Every structure is written in C-alpha cells, then in structure tokens.
C-alpha cells in the first residue's frame, strides 16, 4: 500500500524532478563554458643504486630493505619546499635572461630591469636560502611568481612522482596550461632533483672530510714543529751529518786498532831478529862496533821517525800522503848509504855475510825504534778518537729520539692524508651518474580531455536522484505526520469514551444505592 502511495507521489511531482536536473545541467554547462585546457607530459628516470660494495669507491652499498626508503626520500626531496623554491627562482632568473616568456611583468616593470633582483636570486641560490617575505625585494618576487601561477601550492599540486613497480625507475608527471611550460617545468624538476641529490650526498661526506682535514692540518703542524726542533738542535750542536760522521770515526778507530796490532807484531818480530843477529855476530867474535859514533845516522833515524809519526797522526790527501812517503823513502836511501859508508870506516874487514848481518841489524834497529815511537802515538790518537766518539752518544740519542718522533708523526700524517684524499674522491664522485634521464619529456600536442561531459552527466543524474529522494522523503514525512495526527485523535476519542463509561458506571452505582436505602426504609 505504501509503495503505491510513494510511486503516486513521485509521478505527481514529475515537473520537479525534471526541472531541477535540467537547471543543474544548464548551470554546469554555463559555468564550464570557458574551462581551461590542461596539458600533461611525463619523463622517466633511472636511479643507479650501488648494491655492490666491491665496485663502490667507499665500499658502501645499499641494502635491499633500504631501497624503498631511498626512493621515498628522493620523492620527498623533489617535493620539498627547498626544491620547489629553487625551481621558482630559476624560472624567474631565466625569464629575466629572456630564455622564456612564461612570466608576465605587467605591473612589475620595476623588477624587470633591476639588477638587485638578479643579485638577490644569485645570493639565495649560493646560500641555499628561501624567500624571506619580510624583505621588500623577496616580497615582490613572491607576489610576481604568485600572479604568474608559480606558487608553491600550484607547482606541488601539478607535480606527480611515482615509482614503477619494484624497478629502479621513477615516473615524473607535470600538468600545466601551456604545453611548452609543461616541458620546461619538468626539465627544471629533473635538473633540480639531480643537483639536490648531489648536494645532499656530498654534504654527508663533507662533514667527515672537514673533520679529517682539520686533523690533517693539526698533524702537519706537529710534524713541521718536530722537524724544526731537529733542525734547531743540529744547528745548536754543529751537527752536519751525524751518522756519516760517526761512521767515519768508527772506521778510523778500527784502522788504528789494526795498525796498532801490526806495530806490536812487527816490534816483537824486530826484537827477535835483533837478538838472533847479535847472537850470530857474537859467535864469530866480531870486532867492536860503535854505532853511536856516526851522528848523521842518528839524525836521519830521528827524521824518519818524525815523518812516520806525522803520517800516522794527520789525515792527508792522497797527493800529500804520496809526497810524505817519497820523503820517507829518500831518508831510508840516505840512511842506507850512510850505513854502507860507515862500514867502510870500521877497523876490521868483514866478510860479505857479516856485512849483511850488520846491515840487517841496523835496519831492524831503525824499524824497532820507529815502532817504539809510533805505538804510543797510535794509542794516544786512538784514545782521543774514542773520547771524541763518546761525546756523540748523547747527541745521537737525542737525534734518534727526534727521528723516531718524526717517523711516528709522518705515519700519522700519511694515514690521515690517505683518508683525506679518499674522502675527497668520494665527495667529488657522490651523486655522479646516480640519476639518469631515460625518457625525456615530450611536447604535448593535444590537451587532455576535460571532465566537462562527466560533470554535466553527474550533475544531471545527481540532481535527479536527489530530487526523487526528496520527494520520497517528503511523502513519507507527510504520511507519518497524518498517521501521528490520526493516532492522537483516536487516543483522544478513546479517552473520552472511557470517561463517559466511567460516569455511567458511577451513576449506576449511585442509583443502586438509593434504591437499597429506600427499600430498607420501607
């Protein structure tokens, strides 16, 4: 029964549910008569993630569970206010340079030929800052960009970034009212993303690089200080080349020891030879020989001893040593000549053997005297060298300490230098070839199909459904209202009937009481 009532009410109000959708459709058509055309273009980029540490400069790699976070960070980086602000400033900068005409300077003619705008844009770009609306120039730049549909909200809304499945590809989509502006903005976004990714990656390494550089400078200063201390110590103690100097002294001491041993061996041999010659001469009962009578022989012997001592004590060059040796040979020849002449003046006539024995005796005696004089000189000179070398011990110890400290400082400096060069190489290579453009944005030829038809159909259908619903609800409300009134009326009638029945019963009871009283009286 109620369905028939609702259907009858809907049919009865057909003018209403026909007029309302028609009005709504007409209103939508009128409001969307100048709907703006929108152009869409997209680009595809490849993100080269370093998943193999062996091919990385730093040895680091991206784990599988970090890939999703990496892409989310990259998307948020592109949509950040800092990145959008860089895009906005670059749009204005290139508009001032005449690279495009997407900015209309109508009403802002004072900004177009103002060098302070270029300086301010350059300053913000270098310092990586955003527009400060408290600044008059920044406020004018902001208003100019807002009036030319380059606001932060609109640029963010028109940009769509999404990851393609489980791949390493990102799709960037941009929407704009101008097809050329559409391509231009997308190229700016891609360039900004690459630069921002490089900047953030290098900033992570720059902190470590600056710390290592500070430590490297401190290590270099300490190393230079230790080297300077060593140089000052050598200058104060007149040290030219302590190692070579010590080596030369040790070599000279060894040579002296060898010479001393040879002298003592030769001295013992000469003593034994003299003893043997004397015994031989005494057996043959030779005549008395007075060797002290010839003063020239003794003078030549002393000269020969002095030359040998001078040759041993002093260090001569090869040429000077050769001259000394020649003088010694000349003295020996003269001494030999004197001995031979002295033999001719002897009171006896020795035979050839005795003459040779006397000759040998004199030679051994001369050599023995030379050795007796030379041994103390060599021992004294060797002791002087040992004492002189002993003075080098503390100097050499101090120099060795300096050298050891310098070596330790050098090792630390070289280690830090290696780390610094590695950090610098990593910093320079961070972000390089990490993002590669695969599909460049193409110029959209046709605008995207508008939603006008769907809006018209949706408005008509929606209004039709709403109107029918309203009619049904209104009918139900009216039916419920009539039903409530009827119920209230029935309840009131029932109440009146109940009251009337109660009055009748009371009258009946009263009548019965009166009749009983009358009968009793009777």
XYZ file of N, CA and C in Angstrom, residues 271-492:
666
model
N 162.484 -7.316 17.578
C 163.267 -7.682 18.771
C 163.898 -9.069 18.635
N 163.083 -9.960 18.154
C 163.588 -11.334 17.986
C 164.677 -11.385 16.923
N 164.508 -10.608 15.862
C 165.529 -10.576 14.794
C 166.833 -9.978 15.289
N 166.752 -8.903 16.087
C 167.965 -8.291 16.641
C 168.706 -9.251 17.579
N 167.929 -9.926 18.387
C 168.549 -10.896 19.304
C 169.272 -11.992 18.541
N 168.620 -12.472 17.488
C 169.218 -13.523 16.675
C 170.479 -13.036 15.966
N 170.489 -11.806 15.464
C 171.667 -11.272 14.764
C 172.825 -11.080 15.731
N 172.526 -10.564 16.896
C 173.588 -10.366 17.888
C 174.219 -11.691 18.309
N 173.377 -12.672 18.493
C 173.919 -13.981 18.860
C 174.829 -14.512 17.752
N 174.434 -14.310 16.512
C 175.241 -14.791 15.380
C 176.565 -14.048 15.304
N 176.536 -12.753 15.490
C 177.765 -11.974 15.427
C 178.714 -12.291 16.590
N 178.142 -12.546 17.775
C 178.984 -12.849 18.929
C 179.668 -14.212 18.780
N 179.008 -15.118 18.089
C 179.646 -16.429 17.880
C 180.890 -16.285 17.012
N 180.889 -15.382 16.047
C 182.026 -15.203 15.138
C 183.074 -14.255 15.699
N 182.892 -13.756 16.933
C 183.825 -12.835 17.600
C 184.179 -11.633 16.727
N 183.184 -10.859 16.324
C 183.493 -9.707 15.504
C 184.125 -8.632 16.321
N 184.751 -7.716 15.677
C 185.382 -6.604 16.376
C 184.310 -5.664 16.941
N 184.705 -4.830 17.872
C 183.730 -3.922 18.484
C 183.199 -2.921 17.459
N 181.902 -2.738 17.537
C 181.260 -1.806 16.603
C 180.693 -0.640 17.407
N 180.988 0.558 17.034
C 180.488 1.740 17.719
C 179.496 2.442 16.789
N 178.216 2.105 16.986
C 177.174 2.708 16.123
C 176.870 4.146 16.517
N 177.195 4.514 17.711
C 176.875 5.871 18.170
C 177.860 6.897 17.664
N 178.934 6.428 17.017
C 179.929 7.385 16.549
C 179.441 8.194 15.369
N 178.530 7.677 14.651
C 178.074 8.363 13.441
C 176.795 9.139 13.776
N 176.944 10.409 13.955
C 175.773 11.224 14.325
C 174.783 11.404 13.172
N 175.284 11.354 11.971
C 174.379 11.521 10.834
C 173.359 10.409 10.770
N 173.781 9.189 11.154
C 172.839 8.063 11.130
C 171.729 8.295 12.136
N 172.109 8.776 13.340
C 171.089 9.017 14.361
C 170.142 10.157 13.933
N 170.696 11.192 13.308
C 169.848 12.300 12.850
C 168.847 11.837 11.799
N 169.345 11.031 10.861
C 168.437 10.503 9.819
C 167.358 9.609 10.429
N 167.762 8.832 11.462
C 166.784 7.945 12.112
C 165.683 8.769 12.780
N 166.068 9.867 13.503
C 165.057 10.712 14.158
C 164.122 11.363 13.130
N 164.707 11.828 12.029
C 163.863 12.437 10.972
C 162.864 11.435 10.415
N 163.347 10.184 10.233
C 162.472 9.145 9.701
C 161.339 8.834 10.672
N 161.643 8.798 11.965
C 160.610 8.551 12.993
C 159.578 9.684 12.987
N 160.045 10.939 12.903
C 159.130 12.087 12.916
C 158.182 12.065 11.713
N 158.720 11.739 10.534
C 157.858 11.668 9.335
C 156.803 10.575 9.462
N 157.209 9.424 9.985
C 156.221 8.342 10.171
C 155.129 8.744 11.157
N 155.539 9.389 12.269
C 154.542 9.834 13.254
C 153.598 10.856 12.640
N 154.141 11.804 11.849
C 153.303 12.819 11.204
C 152.312 12.188 10.235
N 152.767 11.153 9.525
C 151.900 10.458 8.578
C 150.784 9.711 9.286
N 151.069 9.188 10.478
C 150.050 8.425 11.223
C 149.029 9.351 11.870
N 149.513 10.452 12.453
C 148.622 11.320 13.249
C 147.690 12.112 12.339
N 148.228 12.725 11.317
C 147.441 13.634 10.478
C 146.794 12.881 9.324
N 145.602 13.415 8.936
C 144.895 12.853 7.792
C 145.246 13.691 6.569
N 146.058 13.123 5.655
C 146.464 13.827 4.449
C 145.657 13.333 3.264
N 145.595 14.159 2.256
C 145.004 13.725 0.994
C 145.948 12.734 0.327
N 145.432 12.124 -0.700
C 146.254 11.129 -1.400
C 147.547 11.746 -1.942
N 147.453 12.972 -2.439
C 148.643 13.616 -3.014
C 149.656 13.947 -1.915
N 149.150 14.472 -0.781
C 150.071 14.813 0.318
C 150.687 13.562 0.917
N 149.883 12.482 1.073
C 150.418 11.223 1.618
C 151.503 10.650 0.694
N 151.305 10.821 -0.619
C 152.301 10.325 -1.571
C 153.626 11.087 -1.420
N 153.540 12.407 -1.205
C 154.757 13.199 -1.002
C 155.486 12.789 0.279
N 154.696 12.550 1.350
C 155.317 12.107 2.608
C 156.047 10.772 2.438
N 155.388 9.849 1.725
C 156.013 8.534 1.509
C 157.309 8.657 0.693
N 157.302 9.599 -0.264
C 158.533 9.809 -1.062
C 159.672 10.313 -0.179
N 159.332 11.239 0.742
C 160.358 11.753 1.662
C 160.905 10.639 2.557
N 159.999 9.772 3.008
C 160.440 8.658 3.866
C 161.382 7.728 3.098
N 161.062 7.426 1.843
C 161.911 6.567 1.026
C 163.285 7.210 0.793
N 163.291 8.539 0.608
C 164.565 9.244 0.403
C 165.430 9.149 1.655
N 164.788 9.351 2.842
C 165.543 9.237 4.098
C 166.100 7.834 4.295
N 165.296 6.823 3.942
C 165.773 5.445 4.065
C 166.983 5.183 3.159
N 166.897 5.719 1.923
C 168.033 5.536 0.994
C 169.292 6.232 1.532
N 169.144 7.426 2.077
C 170.303 8.145 2.623
C 170.878 7.404 3.835
N 169.916 6.883 4.667
C 170.390 6.140 5.839
C 171.144 4.891 5.427
N 170.651 4.219 4.360
C 171.333 3.029 3.859
C 172.730 3.400 3.336
N 172.788 4.504 2.674
C 174.090 4.952 2.121
C 175.078 5.265 3.240
N 174.605 5.937 4.270
C 175.476 6.265 5.401
C 175.975 5.019 6.102
N 175.068 4.035 6.242
C 175.476 2.781 6.901
C 176.563 2.077 6.095
N 176.333 2.049 4.783
C 177.330 1.392 3.927
C 178.657 2.125 4.031
N 178.615 3.462 4.046
C 179.861 4.222 4.175
C 180.529 4.014 5.520
N 179.701 3.883 6.563
C 180.240 3.657 7.902
C 180.948 2.311 7.996
N 180.436 1.335 7.284
C 181.070 0.023 7.292
C 182.467 0.087 6.693
N 182.662 0.988 5.749
C 183.991 1.118 5.149
C 185.006 1.717 6.119
N 184.553 2.387 7.119
C 185.457 3.015 8.100
C 185.657 2.160 9.341
N 185.134 0.981 9.362
C 185.294 0.110 10.535
C 186.705 -0.418 10.598
N 187.238 -0.787 11.844
C 188.616 -1.252 11.991
C 188.847 -2.668 11.520
N 187.836 -3.290 11.006
C 188.042 -4.661 10.533
C 187.480 -4.758 9.144
N 187.783 -5.778 8.520
C 187.335 -6.001 7.148
C 186.351 -7.168 7.164
N 185.008 -6.905 7.368
C 184.068 -8.031 7.488
C 183.863 -8.692 6.156
N 183.493 -9.883 6.273
C 183.127 -10.615 5.053
C 181.740 -10.177 4.598
N 181.366 -10.712 3.516
C 180.049 -10.338 2.946
C 178.908 -10.720 3.866
N 179.003 -11.912 4.510
C 177.914 -12.367 5.387
C 177.820 -11.463 6.595
N 178.946 -11.122 7.175
C 178.922 -10.270 8.354
C 178.388 -8.875 7.984
N 178.774 -8.436 6.812
C 178.278 -7.121 6.378
C 176.759 -7.131 6.240
N 176.219 -8.208 5.671
C 174.759 -8.315 5.536
C 174.074 -8.378 6.893
N 174.735 -9.106 7.859
C 174.138 -9.202 9.186
C 174.112 -7.846 9.867
N 175.215 -7.125 9.741
C 175.250 -5.799 10.347
C 174.203 -4.903 9.694
N 174.118 -5.029 8.373
C 173.131 -4.243 7.628
C 171.714 -4.539 8.114
N 171.396 -5.804 8.273
C 170.070 -6.193 8.752
C 169.844 -5.728 10.185
N 170.910 -5.796 10.964
C 170.777 -5.387 12.354
C 170.399 -3.915 12.435
N 171.088 -3.120 11.656
C 170.795 -1.682 11.653
C 169.365 -1.416 11.181
N 168.997 -2.138 10.132
C 167.630 -1.949 9.598
C 166.582 -2.303 10.646
N 166.741 -3.464 11.300
C 165.786 -3.871 12.343
C 165.803 -2.905 13.507
N 167.013 -2.401 13.833
C 167.103 -1.458 14.947
C 166.356 -0.173 14.632
N 166.535 0.310 13.418
C 165.804 1.527 12.997
C 164.292 1.293 13.018
N 163.888 0.152 12.446
C 162.439 -0.160 12.411
C 161.881 -0.294 13.814
N 162.679 -0.897 14.714
C 162.220 -1.066 16.100
C 162.072 0.278 16.786
N 163.003 1.183 16.553
C 162.913 2.498 17.153
C 161.690 3.275 16.639
N 161.483 3.113 15.336
C 160.290 3.776 14.746
C 159.015 3.241 15.383
N 158.935 1.922 15.526
C 157.742 1.307 16.095
C 157.558 1.697 17.555
N 158.708 1.802 18.337
C 158.589 2.213 19.727
C 158.011 3.621 19.853
N 158.410 4.483 18.925
C 157.878 5.842 18.951
C 156.450 5.923 18.414
N 156.125 5.048 17.480
C 154.812 5.123 16.814
C 153.701 4.530 17.669
N 153.996 3.436 18.415
C 152.946 2.755 19.202
C 152.284 3.702 20.179
N 153.012 4.477 21.019
C 152.334 5.404 21.940
C 151.509 6.465 21.212
N 152.051 6.918 20.089
C 151.302 7.929 19.331
C 149.971 7.368 18.836
N 150.037 6.125 18.288
C 148.801 5.497 17.791
C 147.822 5.255 18.927
N 148.338 4.781 20.088
C 147.447 4.540 21.227
C 146.801 5.838 21.712
N 147.588 6.896 21.760
C 147.047 8.178 22.211
C 146.001 8.709 21.227
N 146.312 8.590 19.954
C 145.365 9.062 18.934
C 144.082 8.240 18.957
N 144.211 6.936 19.161
C 143.026 6.078 19.224
C 142.173 6.432 20.441
N 142.843 6.745 21.558
C 142.095 7.138 22.752
C 141.376 8.463 22.527
N 142.046 9.375 21.831
C 141.398 10.650 21.503
C 140.151 10.439 20.642
N 140.261 9.534 19.680
C 139.090 9.234 18.830
C 137.960 8.612 19.634
N 138.333 7.704 20.565
C 137.296 7.078 21.401
C 136.617 8.121 22.275
N 137.416 9.017 22.877
C 136.839 10.070 23.715
C 135.958 11.001 22.885
N 136.445 11.317 21.675
C 135.652 12.191 20.804
C 134.344 11.523 20.371
N 134.418 10.224 20.075
C 133.205 9.487 19.686
C 132.230 9.386 20.850
N 132.761 9.347 22.096
C 131.877 9.258 23.259
C 131.014 10.500 23.396
N 131.513 11.632 22.930
C 130.706 12.864 23.006
C 129.511 12.825 22.049
N 129.548 11.928 21.080
C 128.442 11.824 20.128
C 127.279 11.001 20.669
N 127.513 10.245 21.751
C 126.473 9.339 22.251
C 125.197 10.087 22.638
N 125.271 11.131 23.515
C 124.023 11.832 23.842
C 123.404 12.544 22.645
N 124.275 13.080 21.771
C 123.740 13.746 20.584
C 123.004 12.761 19.686
N 123.627 11.607 19.488
C 122.998 10.601 18.634
C 121.705 10.084 19.252
N 121.700 9.939 20.593
C 120.480 9.507 21.262
C 119.366 10.530 21.081
N 119.690 11.809 21.230
C 118.693 12.859 21.064
C 118.199 12.929 19.625
N 119.149 12.823 18.697
C 118.750 12.851 17.286
C 117.874 11.646 16.950
N 118.204 10.472 17.500
C 117.392 9.276 17.265
C 115.980 9.460 17.815
N 115.891 10.126 18.994
C 114.566 10.408 19.555
C 113.769 11.319 18.639
N 114.437 12.368 18.146
C 113.766 13.268 17.201
C 113.326 12.514 15.945
N 114.222 11.677 15.418
C 113.887 10.927 14.200
C 112.706 9.998 14.432
N 112.679 9.347 15.612
C 111.577 8.442 15.910
C 110.253 9.197 16.030
N 110.290 10.336 16.697
C 109.080 11.146 16.812
C 108.620 11.642 15.439
N 109.571 12.048 14.612
C 109.216 12.500 13.256
C 108.633 11.354 12.441
N 109.184 10.145 12.591
C 108.674 8.993 11.852
C 107.242 8.665 12.274
N 106.975 8.706 13.579
C 105.612 8.447 14.062
C 104.650 9.516 13.548
N 105.082 10.776 13.613
C 104.234 11.864 13.106
C 104.001 11.726 11.604
N 105.024 11.292 10.873
C 104.870 11.094 9.424
C 103.868 9.981 9.122
N 103.938 8.889 9.882
C 102.992 7.796 9.656
C 101.557 8.252 9.912
N 101.352 8.998 11.025
C 100.015 9.525 11.289
C 99.554 10.494 10.219
N 100.478 11.350 9.775
C 100.127 12.321 8.732
C 99.786 11.630 7.419
N 100.560 10.620 7.041
C 100.301 9.906 5.787
C 98.976 9.140 5.859
N 98.666 8.576 7.019
C 97.400 7.876 7.163
C 96.229 8.841 7.013
N 96.318 10.005 7.680
C 95.247 10.999 7.552
C 95.176 11.554 6.133
N 96.353 11.718 5.492
C 96.367 12.216 4.112
C 95.679 11.236 3.172
N 95.909 9.949 3.400
C 95.248 8.929 2.584
C 93.736 8.968 2.788
N 93.302 9.091 4.050
C 91.875 9.167 4.335
C 91.272 10.437 3.751
N 92.017 11.532 3.825
C 91.509 12.794 3.284
C 91.323 12.712 1.772
N 92.317 12.148 1.075
C 92.198 12.007 -0.380
C 91.037 11.083 -0.748
N 90.864 9.999 0.038
C 89.748 9.094 -0.219
C 88.416 9.797 0.005
N 88.299 10.549 1.124
C 87.055 11.268 1.404
C 86.775 12.321 0.340
N 87.839 12.975 -0.137
C 87.666 13.982 -1.186
C 87.211 13.343 -2.493
N 87.780 12.173 -2.799
C 87.369 11.464 -4.028
C 85.921 11.018 -3.924
N 85.538 10.501 -2.738
C 84.157 10.067 -2.542
C 83.212 11.260 -2.638
N 83.637 12.398 -2.054
C 82.795 13.593 -2.098
C 82.587 14.071 -3.527
N 83.648 14.044 -4.319
C 83.536 14.504 -5.699
C 82.700 13.558 -6.552
N 82.780 12.258 -6.257
C 82.066 11.278 -7.082
C 80.659 10.996 -6.602
N 80.283 11.499 -5.403
C 78.945 11.247 -4.882
C 77.900 11.936 -5.745
N 76.894 11.186 -6.120
C 75.806 11.725 -6.935
C 76.058 11.699 -8.420
N 77.306 11.426 -8.830
C 77.605 11.366 -10.261
C 77.029 10.077 -10.853
N 76.318 10.235 -11.965
C 75.718 9.102 -12.688
C 74.776 8.285 -11.806
N 74.263 8.918 -10.733
C 73.317 8.196 -9.877
C 71.902 8.275 -10.425
N 71.570 9.411 -11.039
C 70.250 9.606 -11.651
C 70.467 9.863 -13.136
N 69.824 9.044 -13.941
C 69.985 9.179 -15.394
C 68.624 9.319 -16.039
N 68.521 10.305 -16.931
C 67.261 10.527 -17.647
C 67.134 9.519 -18.775
N 66.077 8.714 -18.715
C 65.850 7.685 -19.740
C 64.905 8.203 -20.819
N 63.725 8.666 -20.408
C 62.730 9.201 -21.354
C 62.579 10.688 -21.088
N 63.018 11.504 -22.042
C 62.895 12.944 -21.890
C 61.440 13.365 -22.040
N 61.061 14.484 -21.416
C 59.669 14.951 -21.568
C 59.396 15.394 -22.997
N 58.276 14.980 -23.516
C 57.869 15.323 -24.879
C 56.856 16.451 -24.849
N 56.860 17.257 -25.901
C 55.912 18.353 -26.000
C 54.511 17.798 -26.268
N 53.554 18.027 -25.368
C 52.193 17.513 -25.604
C 51.514 18.277 -26.736
N 51.015 17.539 -27.688
C 50.385 18.163 -28.862
C 48.927 18.515 -28.576
N 48.209 17.590 -27.967
C 46.793 17.797 -27.677
C 46.596 17.976 -26.182
N 45.653 18.828 -25.815
C 45.353 18.955 -24.383
C 44.632 17.709 -23.881
N 44.677 17.518 -22.622
C 43.984 16.394 -22.019
C 42.480 16.617 -22.108
N 41.737 15.522 -22.305
C 40.281 15.615 -22.389
C 39.740 16.120 -21.050
N 38.814 17.134 -21.166
C 38.259 17.714 -19.943
C 37.196 16.793 -19.365
N 36.844 17.059 -18.151
C 35.814 16.258 -17.453
C 34.455 16.930 -17.550
N 34.277 17.778 -18.572
C 33.027 18.535 -18.666
C 31.827 17.628 -18.877
N 31.970 16.639 -19.785
C 30.846 15.728 -20.050
C 30.479 14.954 -18.795
N 31.499 14.486 -18.080
C 31.216 13.755 -16.845
C 30.579 14.668 -15.799
N 31.010 15.922 -15.799
C 30.423 16.867 -14.850
C 28.960 17.119 -15.174
N 28.655 17.274 -16.462
C 27.263 17.515 -16.863
C 26.402 16.299 -16.530
N 26.868 15.122 -16.926
C 26.090 13.908 -16.652
C 25.955 13.686 -15.148
N 27.053 13.898 -14.437
C 26.994 13.724 -12.990
C 26.048 14.697 -12.331
N 26.061 15.963 -12.794
C 25.151 16.952 -12.213
C 23.695 16.580 -12.484
N 23.400 16.154 -13.749
C 22.019 15.779 -14.076
C 21.556 14.572 -13.279
N 22.373 13.526 -13.267
C 21.983 12.313 -12.548
C 21.897 12.570 -11.046
N 22.822 13.325 -10.554
C 22.805 13.605 -9.115
C 21.579 14.390 -8.705
N 21.287 15.435 -9.456
C 20.102 16.229 -9.123
C 18.824 15.402 -9.273
N 18.779 14.544 -10.305
C 17.603 13.697 -10.494
C 17.406 12.774 -9.283
N 18.481 12.121 -8.877
C 18.398 11.205 -7.735
C 18.043 11.957 -6.465
N 18.661 13.120 -6.273
C 18.367 13.897 -5.071
C 16.913 14.373 -5.052
N 16.415 14.768 -6.232
C 15.025 15.238 -6.292
C 14.062 14.104 -5.967
N 14.263 12.929 -6.571
C 13.398 11.770 -6.293
C 13.475 11.427 -4.807
N 14.675 11.439 -4.294
C 14.841 11.126 -2.866
C 14.086 12.128 -1.997
N 14.201 13.408 -2.371
C 13.492 14.435 -1.604
C 11.981 14.218 -1.646
N 11.465 13.903 -2.835
C 10.018 13.677 -2.963
C 9.596 12.502 -2.091
N 10.359 11.434 -2.150
C 10.010 10.242 -1.358
C 10.067 10.562 0.132
N 11.128 11.223 0.538
C 11.236 11.556 1.962
C 10.124 12.501 2.400
N 9.813 13.463 1.535
C 8.733 14.394 1.889
C 7.400 13.664 2.006
N 7.149 12.741 1.087
C 5.897 11.966 1.140
C 5.836 11.123 2.404
N 6.971 10.482 2.699
C 6.995 9.671 3.926
C 6.800 10.537 5.156
N 7.401 11.706 5.168
C 7.226 12.589 6.308
C 5.772 13.015 6.448
N 5.156 13.332 5.280
C 3.744 13.736 5.318
C 2.862 12.604 5.785
N 3.124 11.374 5.295
C 2.339 10.218 5.725
C 2.524 9.990 7.224
N 3.707 10.107 7.690
C 3.952 9.912 9.119
C 3.243 10.980 9.941
N 3.213 12.193 9.421
C 2.525 13.259 10.135
C 1.034 12.980 10.233
N 0.412 12.582 9.112
C -1.038 12.244 9.129
C -1.305 11.088 10.065
N -0.398 10.092 10.038
C -0.586 8.933 10.909
C -0.508 9.330 12.375
N 0.404 10.237 12.683
C 0.544 10.693 14.074
C -0.715 11.444 14.512
N -1.239 12.301 13.607
C -2.462 13.052 13.937
C -3.620 12.096 14.163
N -3.727 11.088 13.316
C -4.812 10.096 13.454
C -4.670 9.352 14.775
N -3.475 8.993 15.110
C -3.245 8.270 16.357
C -3.615 9.127 17.568
N -3.196 10.389 17.498
C -3.566 11.273 18.600
C -5.090 11.441 18.703
N -5.741 11.548 17.542
C -7.196 11.704 17.540
C -7.876 10.455 18.097
N -7.440 9.287 17.696
C -8.017 8.041 18.210
C -7.794 7.917 19.703
N -6.644 8.314 20.140
C -6.367 8.225 21.575
C -7.268 9.166 22.364
N -7.485 10.370 21.799
C -8.371 11.323 22.484
C -9.790 10.781 22.551
